[in-house]
Coordinates of C-alpha atoms and ligand atoms in Angstrom, one line a residue:
M277 CA -9.7 29.7 -30.6
T278 CA -6.1 30.3 -30.1
G279 CA -6.4 31.6 -26.6
S280 CA -4.3 30.9 -23.3
V281 CA -5.7 27.4 -21.1
Q282 CA -5.8 29.1 -17.9
Q283 CA -8.7 28.0 -15.8
V284 CA -9.2 24.4 -15.4
V285 CA -12.4 23.4 -14.1
I286 CA -12.4 20.4 -12.2
L287 CA -16.3 18.8 -11.8
G288 CA -16.0 16.3 -9.1
G289 CA -15.0 16.2 -5.2
G290 CA -14.0 12.6 -5.0
S291 CA -10.4 10.8 -5.1
A292 CA -10.2 11.4 -8.8
G293 CA -11.3 15.1 -8.6
W294 CA -8.8 16.1 -5.7
L295 CA -6.0 14.4 -6.7
C296 CA -6.3 15.8 -10.2
A297 CA -6.8 19.3 -8.4
A298 CA -3.6 18.6 -6.1
V299 CA -1.4 17.5 -9.0
L300 CA -2.3 20.1 -10.8
A301 CA -2.2 23.1 -8.6
A302 CA 1.3 22.0 -7.2
E303 CA 2.9 22.4 -9.8
L304 CA 1.0 24.7 -12.6
G305 CA -0.7 27.1 -10.0
G306 CA 0.7 30.3 -8.1
A307 CA 0.5 34.0 -8.1
S308 CA 2.3 34.5 -11.5
A309 CA 0.3 35.9 -14.6
E310 CA 0.8 32.3 -16.2
A311 CA -0.2 30.5 -13.7
V312 CA -3.1 28.0 -14.0
Q313 CA -5.7 28.7 -11.5
V314 CA -8.0 25.2 -10.7
T315 CA -11.5 25.5 -9.1
L316 CA -13.5 22.8 -7.9
V317 CA -17.1 21.9 -8.2
E318 CA -18.8 19.2 -6.4
S319 CA -21.9 18.5 -5.4
P320 CA -23.2 18.4 -2.2
D321 CA -26.0 16.3 -3.0
V322 CA -24.4 13.8 -4.6
P323 CA -22.3 11.7 -2.8
T324 CA -18.6 10.1 -3.6
I325 CA -18.5 6.3 -4.1
G326 CA -16.6 6.2 -0.6
V327 CA -14.5 2.8 -1.6
G328 CA -11.2 2.2 -3.2
E329 CA -9.0 2.0 -0.7
G330 CA -5.6 -0.3 -1.6
T331 CA -3.3 1.7 -3.9
W332 CA -0.2 1.3 -5.1
P333 CA 3.4 2.5 -4.7
S334 CA 3.2 5.5 -6.9
M335 CA 0.8 7.1 -4.5
R336 CA 3.8 7.7 -2.6
A337 CA 5.5 10.1 -4.9
T338 CA 1.9 11.8 -6.0
L339 CA 1.3 12.5 -2.3
H340 CA 5.2 13.7 -1.8
R341 CA 4.8 15.6 -4.8
V342 CA 2.1 17.7 -3.9
G343 CA 3.7 18.4 -0.4
L344 CA 1.7 15.8 2.3
S345 CA 3.6 14.7 4.6
E346 CA 3.2 10.8 4.8
T347 CA 2.8 11.5 8.6
E348 CA -0.8 12.7 8.1
L349 CA -1.6 10.4 5.7
V350 CA -1.5 8.0 8.5
R351 CA -3.1 9.7 11.5
E352 CA -5.7 11.7 9.3
C353 CA -6.6 8.7 6.7
D354 CA -6.4 5.3 8.8
A355 CA -4.0 4.5 6.7
A356 CA -1.2 1.8 6.8
F357 CA 1.6 0.0 4.2
K358 CA 0.5 -2.5 1.5
Q359 CA 3.2 -4.6 0.2
G360 CA 1.0 -6.3 -2.5
S361 CA -1.9 -8.5 -2.9
C362 CA -2.5 -12.3 -1.7
F363 CA -4.6 -14.2 -3.8
Q364 CA -6.3 -17.5 -1.9
G365 CA -8.7 -19.9 -3.6
W366 CA -7.8 -18.9 -7.3
V367 CA -5.7 -21.8 -8.3
D368 CA -8.2 -24.7 -7.7
G369 CA -9.8 -23.6 -4.4
S370 CA -7.9 -26.4 -2.3
A371 CA -7.0 -25.2 1.3
S372 CA -2.9 -24.5 0.2
D373 CA -4.1 -22.1 -2.7
R374 CA -2.6 -19.3 -2.0
Y375 CA 0.1 -17.1 -3.5
Y376 CA 1.5 -13.2 -3.5
H377 CA 1.8 -10.5 -6.1
P378 CA 4.5 -8.5 -4.5
F379 CA 4.9 -4.5 -5.5
M380 CA 9.2 -5.3 -5.5
L381 CA 10.6 -7.0 -8.5
P382 CA 12.3 -9.9 -8.6
H383 CA 15.4 -10.3 -6.7
G384 CA 18.1 -9.3 -9.7
H385 CA 15.0 -8.7 -12.4
G386 CA 16.9 -6.9 -15.5
D387 CA 19.9 -8.8 -14.4
A388 CA 19.6 -12.3 -14.6
D389 CA 17.0 -14.5 -16.1
V390 CA 15.6 -15.0 -12.5
A391 CA 12.6 -16.2 -13.5
G392 CA 14.3 -18.9 -15.8
A393 CA 16.3 -20.2 -12.7
W394 CA 13.4 -20.7 -10.4
L395 CA 11.6 -22.4 -13.6
Q396 CA 14.1 -24.8 -13.7
H397 CA 13.2 -25.9 -10.3
P398 CA 10.0 -24.6 -9.2
E399 CA 9.5 -27.2 -6.5
A400 CA 11.7 -24.9 -4.2
G401 CA 8.9 -23.2 -3.3
P402 CA 6.3 -20.4 -5.1
F403 CA 8.4 -18.0 -7.1
A404 CA 7.3 -15.0 -5.5
A405 CA 8.7 -16.3 -1.8
C406 CA 12.0 -17.5 -4.2
V407 CA 12.9 -14.3 -5.8
G408 CA 11.9 -12.0 -3.4
V409 CA 11.3 -11.4 0.4
Q410 CA 7.7 -9.4 0.9
P411 CA 5.7 -12.9 0.9
R412 CA 7.8 -13.9 3.8
L413 CA 7.2 -10.4 5.3
C414 CA 3.6 -9.8 4.7
E415 CA 3.2 -14.0 6.7
A416 CA 5.0 -12.6 9.2
G417 CA 3.0 -9.2 9.6
L418 CA 5.8 -7.0 9.7
A419 CA 6.1 -3.6 8.2
P420 CA 7.9 -2.3 4.8
K421 CA 10.3 0.1 6.7
Q422 CA 11.3 1.1 10.3
V423 CA 10.9 3.4 12.9
V424 CA 13.8 5.7 11.3
T425 CA 13.0 5.0 7.9
P426 CA 11.5 8.6 7.0
E427 CA 8.4 9.7 5.2
F428 CA 8.3 8.1 1.6
G429 CA 11.1 6.1 2.2
G430 CA 10.9 2.3 1.9
V431 CA 13.3 -1.0 3.4
V432 CA 10.8 -2.7 0.7
N433 CA 8.1 -1.0 -1.7
Y434 CA 4.9 -0.7 -0.5
G435 CA 1.3 1.4 -1.3
Y436 CA -0.8 2.1 1.0
H437 CA -4.5 1.3 2.6
F438 CA -6.5 4.0 3.5
D439 CA -10.0 5.2 4.4
A440 CA -10.9 6.9 1.2
V441 CA -13.8 9.1 2.7
K442 CA -10.3 10.6 5.0
L443 CA -8.1 10.9 2.3
G444 CA -10.5 12.6 -0.1
L445 CA -10.8 15.1 3.5
L446 CA -6.8 15.5 3.6
L447 CA -7.0 16.0 0.1
R448 CA -9.3 18.9 -0.3
R449 CA -7.7 20.9 2.7
H450 CA -4.6 20.5 1.4
A451 CA -5.7 21.4 -2.1
T452 CA -7.9 24.4 -0.8
Q453 CA -5.7 25.9 2.0
V454 CA -2.1 25.2 1.1
L455 CA -2.4 24.8 -2.9
G456 CA -5.1 27.7 -4.0
V457 CA -7.8 25.7 -5.2
R458 CA -11.0 27.0 -5.4
H459 CA -13.4 25.0 -3.9
V460 CA -17.4 25.7 -5.0
V461 CA -20.0 23.3 -3.7
D462 CA -23.1 23.5 -5.6
H463 CA -24.8 20.9 -8.0
V464 CA -23.9 21.5 -11.8
Q465 CA -27.5 21.8 -13.8
V466 CA -26.2 22.7 -17.0
V467 CA -23.1 22.4 -19.3
H468 CA -22.9 25.8 -21.8
S469 CA -21.1 25.3 -25.0
H470 CA -19.5 27.4 -27.2
E471 CA -20.3 27.7 -30.6
N472 CA -17.7 25.2 -31.9
G473 CA -18.6 22.7 -29.1
D474 CA -16.2 23.2 -26.5
I475 CA -17.9 23.5 -23.0
A476 CA -17.6 27.2 -21.6
A477 CA -19.3 26.9 -18.3
L478 CA -20.8 24.9 -15.6
A479 CA -24.1 26.3 -14.1
T480 CA -25.0 25.5 -10.9
A481 CA -27.8 26.2 -8.7
Q482 CA -26.3 28.6 -6.4
H483 CA -23.0 29.7 -8.1
G484 CA -24.2 31.2 -11.1
K485 CA -21.8 29.8 -14.4
V486 CA -17.9 28.5 -13.4
E487 CA -15.7 29.3 -16.4
G488 CA -13.2 27.1 -17.8
D489 CA -10.5 26.7 -20.6
L490 CA -10.3 22.9 -20.0
F491 CA -12.8 20.9 -17.6
I492 CA -11.9 17.6 -16.2
D493 CA -14.8 15.3 -15.7
C494 CA -14.3 14.1 -12.3
S495 CA -18.0 13.4 -11.4
G496 CA -17.6 9.4 -10.6
M497 CA -20.4 6.8 -12.8
A498 CA -22.5 9.6 -13.9
S499 CA -19.9 10.7 -15.8
L500 CA -21.8 14.0 -16.8
L501 CA -19.3 15.8 -19.0
I502 CA -17.6 13.2 -21.3
G503 CA -20.2 10.7 -21.1
Q504 CA -23.6 12.7 -20.4
H505 CA -22.6 15.6 -22.5
Y506 CA -20.5 14.3 -25.3
A507 CA -22.5 10.5 -25.4
V508 CA -18.9 9.4 -25.5
P509 CA -19.8 5.8 -25.3
L510 CA -18.5 3.4 -23.0
R511 CA -16.7 0.3 -24.2
S512 CA -18.2 -2.2 -22.1
E513 CA -15.5 -5.4 -20.9
Q514 CA -18.4 -7.5 -20.1
A515 CA -17.7 -10.0 -22.2
V516 CA -14.0 -10.7 -21.1
L517 CA -14.5 -9.8 -17.0
F518 CA -17.7 -10.7 -15.7
N519 CA -18.1 -8.6 -12.1
D520 CA -20.6 -5.6 -12.6
S521 CA -21.9 -5.7 -8.9
A522 CA -20.3 -4.8 -5.0
L523 CA -20.8 -5.4 -1.4
A524 CA -19.0 -3.2 0.3
V525 CA -18.9 -2.8 4.4
Q526 CA -16.4 -1.5 7.3
V527 CA -15.6 -4.3 9.9
A528 CA -14.1 -3.6 13.6
Y529 CA -11.4 -6.1 14.8
D530 CA -12.6 -8.8 17.1
K531 CA -10.0 -8.1 18.7
P532 CA -8.2 -4.6 18.6
D533 CA -4.4 -6.5 18.6
R534 CA -5.3 -8.8 15.9
P535 CA -2.2 -8.3 13.5
L536 CA -2.0 -5.9 10.5
A537 CA -2.2 -6.8 7.4
C538 CA -0.2 -5.5 5.2
A539 CA -1.2 -6.8 1.8
T540 CA -5.1 -7.0 0.0
I541 CA -6.2 -10.5 0.7
A542 CA -8.6 -11.4 -2.4
T543 CA -9.7 -14.4 -1.8
A544 CA -12.1 -16.2 -4.9
Q545 CA -15.4 -17.3 -4.2
A546 CA -18.2 -19.1 -6.1
A547 CA -18.9 -15.9 -8.6
G548 CA -16.2 -13.3 -7.5
W549 CA -14.0 -12.3 -5.5
T550 CA -13.7 -11.1 -1.9
W551 CA -11.3 -7.9 -0.9
D552 CA -10.0 -7.8 2.4
I553 CA -8.2 -4.8 3.7
G554 CA -6.6 -4.0 7.1
L555 CA -6.6 -0.5 8.3
P556 CA -5.7 0.3 11.9
T557 CA -8.6 0.2 13.4
R558 CA -11.0 -1.3 11.0
R559 CA -11.0 -3.8 8.1
G560 CA -12.5 -2.5 4.8
V561 CA -14.4 -6.1 3.0
G562 CA -16.2 -6.4 0.1
L563 CA -17.5 -8.6 -2.4
V564 CA -17.2 -8.4 -5.9
Y565 CA -19.3 -10.7 -8.2
A566 CA -21.5 -11.1 -11.5
S567 CA -24.9 -10.5 -11.1
A568 CA -25.4 -13.1 -14.3
H569 CA -24.1 -15.7 -12.0
M570 CA -24.9 -15.1 -8.2
G571 CA -28.4 -13.7 -7.4
D572 CA -28.0 -10.7 -4.6
A573 CA -29.5 -12.5 -1.6
E574 CA -26.6 -15.3 -2.2
A575 CA -23.6 -12.6 -2.7
E576 CA -25.3 -11.7 0.9
R577 CA -24.8 -15.0 2.6
T578 CA -21.1 -15.2 0.9
L579 CA -20.2 -11.9 2.7
E580 CA -21.4 -12.8 5.9
A581 CA -19.9 -16.2 5.3
H582 CA -16.2 -14.7 4.6
L583 CA -16.6 -12.6 7.4
R584 CA -17.4 -15.6 9.5
A585 CA -14.4 -17.4 8.5
T586 CA -12.3 -14.3 8.9
H587 CA -12.7 -13.5 12.2
A588 CA -14.4 -10.2 12.1
G589 CA -16.6 -8.4 14.6
E590 CA -19.5 -6.3 14.5
A591 CA -20.1 -4.3 10.9
A592 CA -20.2 -0.6 11.1
A593 CA -23.5 -1.0 8.3
A594 CA -25.3 -3.3 6.5
P595 CA -23.1 -3.8 3.3
R596 CA -24.1 -1.0 0.2
R597 CA -24.4 -2.3 -2.9
I598 CA -22.8 -0.9 -5.6
R599 CA -23.4 -1.8 -9.3
F600 CA -21.1 -0.9 -12.3
Q601 CA -20.7 -1.4 -16.1
P602 CA -17.9 -3.0 -16.0
G603 CA -16.0 -0.5 -19.6
W604 CA -14.2 2.4 -20.4
R605 CA -15.0 5.5 -22.5
A606 CA -14.1 4.9 -26.3
T607 CA -12.3 8.6 -25.9
F608 CA -11.1 10.1 -22.6
W609 CA -10.3 13.9 -23.7
H610 CA -12.7 15.1 -26.3
R611 CA -12.1 19.1 -27.5
N612 CA -11.6 20.7 -23.7
C613 CA -13.0 18.1 -21.5
V614 CA -11.0 15.3 -20.7
A615 CA -12.6 12.3 -18.1
V616 CA -10.1 10.7 -15.1
G617 CA -11.5 8.0 -12.8
L618 CA -15.2 6.3 -12.5
A619 CA -16.1 9.0 -15.2
A620 CA -13.5 7.6 -18.1
G621 CA -14.2 3.9 -16.7
F622 CA -14.3 1.3 -14.0
I623 CA -13.5 -2.1 -14.2
E624 CA -14.0 -4.7 -11.2
P625 CA -10.8 -3.5 -8.6
L626 CA -9.0 -6.6 -8.7
E627 CA -5.3 -5.4 -8.4
A628 CA -6.8 -1.6 -7.1
S629 CA -5.5 -0.1 -10.5
A630 CA -8.0 2.8 -10.9
L631 CA -6.5 5.0 -8.4
A632 CA -3.2 4.2 -9.9
L633 CA -4.6 5.5 -13.8
V634 CA -6.0 8.5 -11.8
E635 CA -2.2 9.6 -11.3
L636 CA -1.1 8.3 -14.6
S637 CA -3.9 10.7 -15.8
A638 CA -3.2 13.8 -13.5
A639 CA 0.5 13.2 -14.5
M640 CA 0.2 13.5 -18.4
I641 CA -2.5 15.9 -18.2
R642 CA 0.0 18.5 -15.7
D643 CA 3.2 17.2 -17.9
E644 CA 2.0 17.6 -21.1
F645 CA -0.3 20.9 -20.2
P646 CA -1.5 22.6 -23.8
A647 CA -0.4 25.9 -22.9
T648 CA -2.9 27.4 -25.6
R649 CA -6.6 25.8 -26.7
A650 CA -5.1 25.2 -30.5
D651 CA -2.4 22.8 -28.7
M652 CA -5.2 21.1 -27.1
D653 CA -6.2 18.4 -29.7
L654 CA -3.0 16.9 -30.1
V655 CA -2.4 16.4 -26.2
A656 CA -5.8 15.0 -26.2
R657 CA -4.8 12.7 -29.2
R658 CA -1.9 11.5 -27.4
F659 CA -3.7 11.6 -24.0
N660 CA -6.5 8.8 -26.0
E661 CA -3.9 6.9 -27.4
S662 CA -1.4 6.5 -24.1
F663 CA -4.6 5.4 -22.3
R664 CA -6.5 3.1 -24.4
Y665 CA -3.1 1.5 -24.3
R666 CA -3.4 1.0 -20.8
W667 CA -6.7 0.5 -20.5
A668 CA -6.0 -2.6 -22.9
R669 CA -3.2 -3.8 -20.8
I670 CA -5.3 -3.6 -17.5
I671 CA -8.4 -5.9 -19.3
D672 CA -5.5 -8.6 -20.5
F673 CA -3.9 -8.7 -16.6
L674 CA -7.1 -8.9 -15.1
K675 CA -8.0 -11.3 -17.1
L676 CA -5.2 -13.8 -16.6
H677 CA -5.9 -13.9 -13.0
Y678 CA -9.3 -15.9 -14.6
A679 CA -8.2 -17.2 -17.8
L680 CA -5.5 -19.4 -15.8
S681 CA -7.6 -20.6 -13.0
R682 CA -8.4 -24.5 -12.8
R683 CA -12.0 -23.7 -10.5
S684 CA -14.3 -25.9 -12.3
D685 CA -17.1 -25.5 -9.2
T686 CA -19.1 -23.2 -10.6
G687 CA -20.0 -21.5 -14.5
Y688 CA -18.5 -18.5 -13.1
W689 CA -14.7 -19.9 -13.2
R690 CA -15.4 -22.6 -16.3
E691 CA -16.8 -20.1 -18.7
H692 CA -14.0 -17.1 -17.9
R693 CA -11.3 -19.7 -19.4
E694 CA -13.3 -20.0 -22.6
P695 CA -11.3 -18.8 -25.2
R696 CA -14.2 -16.4 -26.7
T697 CA -13.8 -14.4 -23.8
L698 CA -10.3 -13.7 -23.6
P699 CA -8.9 -10.5 -25.4
D700 CA -6.6 -11.5 -28.9
S701 CA -3.6 -9.6 -26.8
L702 CA -3.9 -12.1 -24.2
R703 CA -4.3 -14.8 -26.5
E704 CA -1.6 -14.1 -28.1
F705 CA 0.6 -13.3 -24.9
L706 CA -0.1 -17.0 -23.3
Q707 CA 0.8 -18.3 -26.8
L708 CA 4.5 -17.2 -26.7
W709 CA 4.7 -17.5 -22.3
R710 CA 4.3 -21.1 -23.4
H711 CA 7.9 -20.7 -24.4
R712 CA 9.4 -18.6 -22.8
S713 CA 9.4 -16.3 -19.6
P714 CA 7.5 -12.7 -20.1
S715 CA 10.0 -10.3 -21.1
R716 CA 10.6 -6.3 -21.9
N717 CA 9.7 -7.3 -25.7
D718 CA 6.1 -7.8 -24.6
L719 CA 5.4 -4.6 -22.4
H720 CA 8.3 -2.1 -23.5
R721 CA 6.4 1.5 -22.9
N722 CA 7.4 4.0 -20.4
D723 CA 5.5 3.7 -17.6
E724 CA 3.7 0.5 -18.8
V725 CA 0.7 -0.4 -16.0
F726 CA 2.0 -3.6 -15.3
P727 CA 5.4 -4.4 -15.3
V728 CA 6.5 -7.7 -16.9
A729 CA 7.2 -9.4 -13.3
S730 CA 3.6 -8.7 -12.3
Y731 CA 2.6 -11.0 -15.3
Q732 CA 5.6 -13.5 -14.3
Y733 CA 3.8 -13.2 -10.6
V734 CA 0.6 -13.8 -11.7
L735 CA 1.3 -16.5 -14.3
Y736 CA 3.6 -18.6 -12.3
G737 CA 2.0 -17.9 -9.0
M738 CA -1.0 -19.6 -11.0
G739 CA 0.3 -22.8 -11.5
F740 CA 1.4 -21.4 -15.2
R741 CA 4.5 -23.6 -16.7
P742 CA 5.7 -23.2 -20.0
T743 CA 6.0 -25.9 -22.1
Q744 CA 8.9 -26.1 -24.3
Q745 CA 11.2 -23.2 -22.3
R746 CA 14.8 -22.8 -23.2
A747 CA 17.2 -23.6 -20.4
P748 CA 19.5 -20.8 -19.5
R749 CA 22.7 -20.8 -20.8
E750 CA 25.2 -22.1 -17.7
G751 CA 26.7 -18.7 -16.7
E752 CA 23.4 -16.8 -17.3
L753 CA 21.6 -19.8 -14.9
A754 CA 24.8 -19.5 -12.6
R755 CA 24.3 -15.4 -12.0
A756 CA 20.3 -16.1 -11.6
R757 CA 20.8 -18.6 -9.1
G758 CA 23.3 -16.5 -7.1
C759 CA 19.7 -13.7 -7.1
L760 CA 17.8 -16.4 -5.9
Q761 CA 20.0 -17.3 -3.1
E762 CA 20.9 -13.4 -2.1
A763 CA 17.0 -13.3 -2.2
D764 CA 16.6 -15.6 0.5
R765 CA 19.7 -14.1 2.3
L766 CA 18.2 -10.9 2.1
G767 CA 14.9 -12.3 3.3
R768 CA 16.2 -13.8 6.6
R769 CA 18.2 -10.5 7.5
L770 CA 14.8 -8.8 7.0
L771 CA 12.5 -11.2 9.1
G772 CA 15.1 -10.1 11.9
G773 CA 15.3 -6.3 11.2
L774 CA 11.6 -4.7 10.6
P775 CA 9.2 -4.1 13.2
R776 CA 5.6 -5.4 13.1
H777 CA 3.4 -3.3 10.6
R778 CA 0.8 -2.6 13.3
E779 CA 3.2 -1.4 16.6
L780 CA 4.9 0.5 13.4
I781 CA 1.8 2.4 12.7
A782 CA 0.6 3.1 16.2
H783 CA 4.3 4.3 16.8
I784 CA 4.2 6.6 13.8
R785 CA 0.9 7.7 15.2
A786 CA 2.6 8.5 18.2
H787 CA 5.4 10.1 17.6
G788 CA 5.3 10.6 13.5
M789 CA 8.5 9.9 10.6
A790 CA 10.9 11.9 10.4
P791 CA 10.8 13.4 7.1
A792 CA 11.6 13.1 3.9
Q793 CA 15.2 13.6 2.7
Ligands
LIG106 C1 -16.0 -1.8 -4.8 C2 -15.2 -1.0 -5.4 C3 -14.1 -1.1 -4.7 C4 -13.0 -0.3 -4.8 N1 -11.5 0.0 -4.7 C5 -10.4 0.1 -5.1 C6 -9.5 -0.5 -4.4 O1 -9.1 -0.8 -3.9 N2 -8.6 0.3 -5.0 C7 -8.3 1.3 -6.5 O2 -7.6 2.3 -7.2 N3 -9.5 2.1 -6.7 C8 -10.6 1.1 -6.3 N4 -11.8 1.5 -6.6 C9 -12.2 2.7 -7.6 C10 -12.2 3.7 -6.7 O3 -13.0 4.2 -5.7 C11 -12.4 5.4 -8.0 O4 -11.6 5.2 -8.8 C12 -12.1 6.7 -7.0 O5 -12.5 6.5 -5.8 C13 -12.8 7.6 -7.5 O6 -14.0 7.7 -7.7 P1 -14.2 9.6 -8.2 O7 -13.5 10.7 -7.6 O8 -14.1 9.3 -9.9 O9 -15.9 9.1 -8.7 P2 -16.6 9.5 -7.5 O10 -16.1 9.1 -5.7 O11 -18.0 8.8 -7.2 O12 -16.9 11.1 -7.1 C14 -17.5 12.1 -8.0 C15 -17.7 13.2 -7.5 O13 -18.5 14.1 -8.8 C16 -19.7 14.6 -7.8 N5 -20.6 15.0 -8.9 C17 -21.9 14.6 -9.3 N6 -22.9 15.2 -10.2 C18 -22.5 16.3 -9.9 C19 -23.1 17.1 -10.6 N7 -24.5 17.0 -10.9 N8 -22.5 18.6 -10.0 C20 -21.9 18.3 -8.9 N9 -20.7 17.2 -8.5 C21 -21.6 16.4 -8.9 C22 -20.0 14.0 -6.3 O14 -20.5 15.3 -5.6 C23 -18.4 13.5 -6.7 O15 -18.3 14.7 -5.8 C24 -12.8 0.9 -6.3 C25 -14.4 1.0 -6.4 C26 -15.2 0.1 -6.3 C27 -16.7 0.7 -6.9

């Protein structure tokens, strides 16, 4: 077959399905004869996962590019701003054990060896707080932008916290009413194939066959097309990252005017960690844990204790339990089918990389969209290579948080440090980083999921120190020290110049933001 590729069928209406639909329709759709037509099929009987409330800054560009307004996002999705993550209790579990992985690069990163300069005097203060401003802004409850900052612009870098279900509804409305996406609400029962093994159509219960040239599997953990139909195996990562269960709950604020957190708070627990995400009207809280190390009843008690300790108000409902198999598909794009979102794989939500991978996947499908079926296998090969690399880096980066911990209170934490549980690539990185800071020689691809600075934030936040680091040359050191001083001055200026996060959100809800420039 060498036919043109114009009919895209997306199976699944969760965040992955609607993001893909909007990203493709916004730029490949339209009324011309060559335009791509996007159809999204979603079952009325299978609910979306309904969690996934923290994003990266990349989501700003994604939403802007598909034509959504940030004011609408704040008003309709209970959205707030996120400046990074705050890790509590990961290093040794002591009362003062707390560090930030902010979204901004260290001040002067790339121009000067800022990490090298900080390592000369780590006693000056935590790495993230010395090289940048965001830990101070988060501690003070401040927003990343001002009242007059236009949509999608920031004084400092930010992503979002939002209600995942409401985001799905907003994307659905925008995709169907503005971008021309066809929406079929029906349960897919059978997959029909061409003789060559390509998917020809999805047979639905009420709407007959939905035919297409390219099928995007966004069916969630069921992974109906890539996993079930094509039997592409899941590459398990459980031996590296043990967590396989979660409890999720929505809780009210005990007082409605509580400061609105501007970072996801990830607190280490006996056999996992809790996430705490502040939305304007409620918090989204959950425990991620390893069932081999913590029973379900103990998990519930752990979550309850966290809620009590953090002054949560009433829960909207009992916690929902979610099981997952940590891993990713050995192949994401097979024949005329590509998996995105949970259908492609899922590892615990530490560092919230899942939606970022959805954005990267949708963008690559859009940018490399094969004109004909004959071009598709080449695009598929490149896609698979890119995303295998990205998953491997995500595994390394998440494992870093555990491998460096000095906690010894449970077998869970001790086992996380055992060399047999570390990927070879991470072991090599750690060997290199004993002598020098992570550099762009280590992570040099375009669109690295986690940039070099992220590794520095976690390494030095977790207390890792190189053993024989070469001291920067005098001139280099002076330049880097200048950056540290500049970061400090900037931090003090912004502390006086940015509004409180909760106040800014209230202002935006009432008055909106100026349109993006
Ligand atoms: C505990 C937890 C916390 C998370 N936190 C974060 C986070 O903070 N940040 C982040 O980026 N990500 C997070 N994630 C991941 C994030 O939730 C997902 O990546 C995201 O929601 C995408 O899900 P999805 O669209 O792939 O799947 P789903 O939301 O499960 O959607 C699946 C869709 O497939 C449809 N479907 C299934 N079977 C059929 C059928 N037979 N016929 C028709 N339709 C069908 C369903 O109706 C549904 O519409 C988290 C995940 C978990 C489990």
